[in-house]
């Protein structure tokens, strides 16, 4: 499966650089959506595609879009 976000680490780093408080997960999510609206729409689209493909309702590996951004934030935050 191709990456959900192309050049994710670079984009996440630029979001952190634009933030006034890097400890604020809500600010991260808001800034990401502002700075990368196409990527945000792509996250939603990939999630919806996974949902449609899950016909047996056993779940799929991708979390909901908001949770996906939270996880992205936490992983990047731990690397800093």
Short mmCIF file of C-alpha atoms in Angstrom, two decimals:
data_model
loop_
_atom_site.label_atom_id
_atom_site.label_comp_id
_atom_site.label_asym_id
_atom_site.label_seq_id
_atom_site.Cartn_x
_atom_site.Cartn_y
_atom_site.Cartn_z
CA UNK A 1 0.00 0.00 0.00
CA UNK A 2 1.43 3.43 -0.93
CA UNK A 3 2.03 6.00 1.79
CA UNK A 4 -1.03 7.88 2.96
CA UNK A 5 1.01 11.10 3.08
CA UNK A 6 3.90 11.57 0.65
CA UNK A 7 7.00 13.07 2.33
CA UNK A 8 5.22 12.80 5.67
CA UNK A 9 8.25 13.51 7.89
CA UNK A 10 9.09 16.72 6.01
CA UNK A 11 5.50 17.95 6.18
CA UNK A 12 5.13 17.08 9.85
CA UNK A 13 8.41 18.88 10.61
CA UNK A 14 7.17 22.00 8.82
CA UNK A 15 3.92 21.89 10.80
CA UNK A 16 5.89 21.71 14.06
CA UNK A 17 8.07 24.62 12.88
CA UNK A 18 4.94 26.73 12.26
CA UNK A 19 3.37 25.96 15.63
CA UNK A 20 3.53 28.39 18.55
CA UNK A 21 3.21 25.55 21.10
CA UNK A 22 4.66 22.20 19.98
CA UNK A 23 3.05 20.51 23.00
CA UNK A 24 -0.47 21.32 21.77
CA UNK A 25 -1.88 18.38 19.83
CA UNK A 26 -4.96 20.38 18.82
CA UNK A 27 -2.79 23.12 17.33
CA UNK A 28 -0.88 20.45 15.40
CA UNK A 29 -4.09 19.05 13.91
CA UNK A 30 -5.40 22.50 13.01
CA UNK A 31 -2.09 23.62 11.46
CA UNK A 32 -1.73 20.40 9.47
CA UNK A 33 -5.21 20.87 7.97
CA UNK A 34 -4.44 24.53 7.17
CA UNK A 35 -1.02 23.88 5.65
CA UNK A 36 -1.85 20.65 3.84
CA UNK A 37 -5.55 20.60 2.95
CA UNK A 38 -4.98 18.20 0.02
CA UNK A 39 -3.18 15.73 2.26
CA UNK A 40 -5.96 16.02 4.87
CA UNK A 41 -8.54 15.23 2.19
CA UNK A 42 -6.38 12.31 1.04
CA UNK A 43 -6.27 10.90 4.61
CA UNK A 44 -10.08 11.05 4.71
CA UNK A 45 -10.38 9.48 1.25
CA UNK A 46 -8.02 6.60 2.10
CA UNK A 47 -9.89 5.98 5.34
CA UNK A 48 -13.24 5.91 3.52
CA UNK A 49 -11.81 3.54 0.92
CA UNK A 50 -10.63 1.22 3.71
CA UNK A 51 -14.07 1.41 5.30
CA UNK A 52 -15.79 0.45 2.04
CA UNK A 53 -13.37 -2.44 1.51
CA UNK A 54 -14.11 -3.79 5.00
CA UNK A 55 -17.25 -5.68 3.97
CA UNK A 56 -16.95 -8.25 6.75
CA UNK A 57 -16.74 -5.48 9.38
CA UNK A 58 -13.63 -6.95 10.91
CA UNK A 59 -11.89 -3.62 10.94
CA UNK A 60 -8.89 -2.40 9.01
CA UNK A 61 -5.49 -1.12 10.10
CA UNK A 62 -6.10 2.57 9.44
CA UNK A 63 -7.46 4.62 12.35
CA UNK A 64 -10.09 7.33 11.87
CA UNK A 65 -8.63 10.49 10.26
CA UNK A 66 -8.51 12.55 13.49
CA UNK A 67 -6.86 9.65 15.32
CA UNK A 68 -4.42 9.23 12.41
CA UNK A 69 -3.27 12.84 12.87
CA UNK A 70 -2.99 12.35 16.65
CA UNK A 71 -0.82 9.27 16.10
CA UNK A 72 1.30 11.17 13.57
CA UNK A 73 1.78 13.95 16.14
CA UNK A 74 2.73 11.53 18.94
CA UNK A 75 5.26 9.64 16.80
CA UNK A 76 6.89 12.89 15.62
CA UNK A 77 6.82 14.36 19.14
CA UNK A 78 8.63 11.33 20.54
CA UNK A 79 11.38 11.67 17.90
CA UNK A 80 12.17 15.25 18.90
#
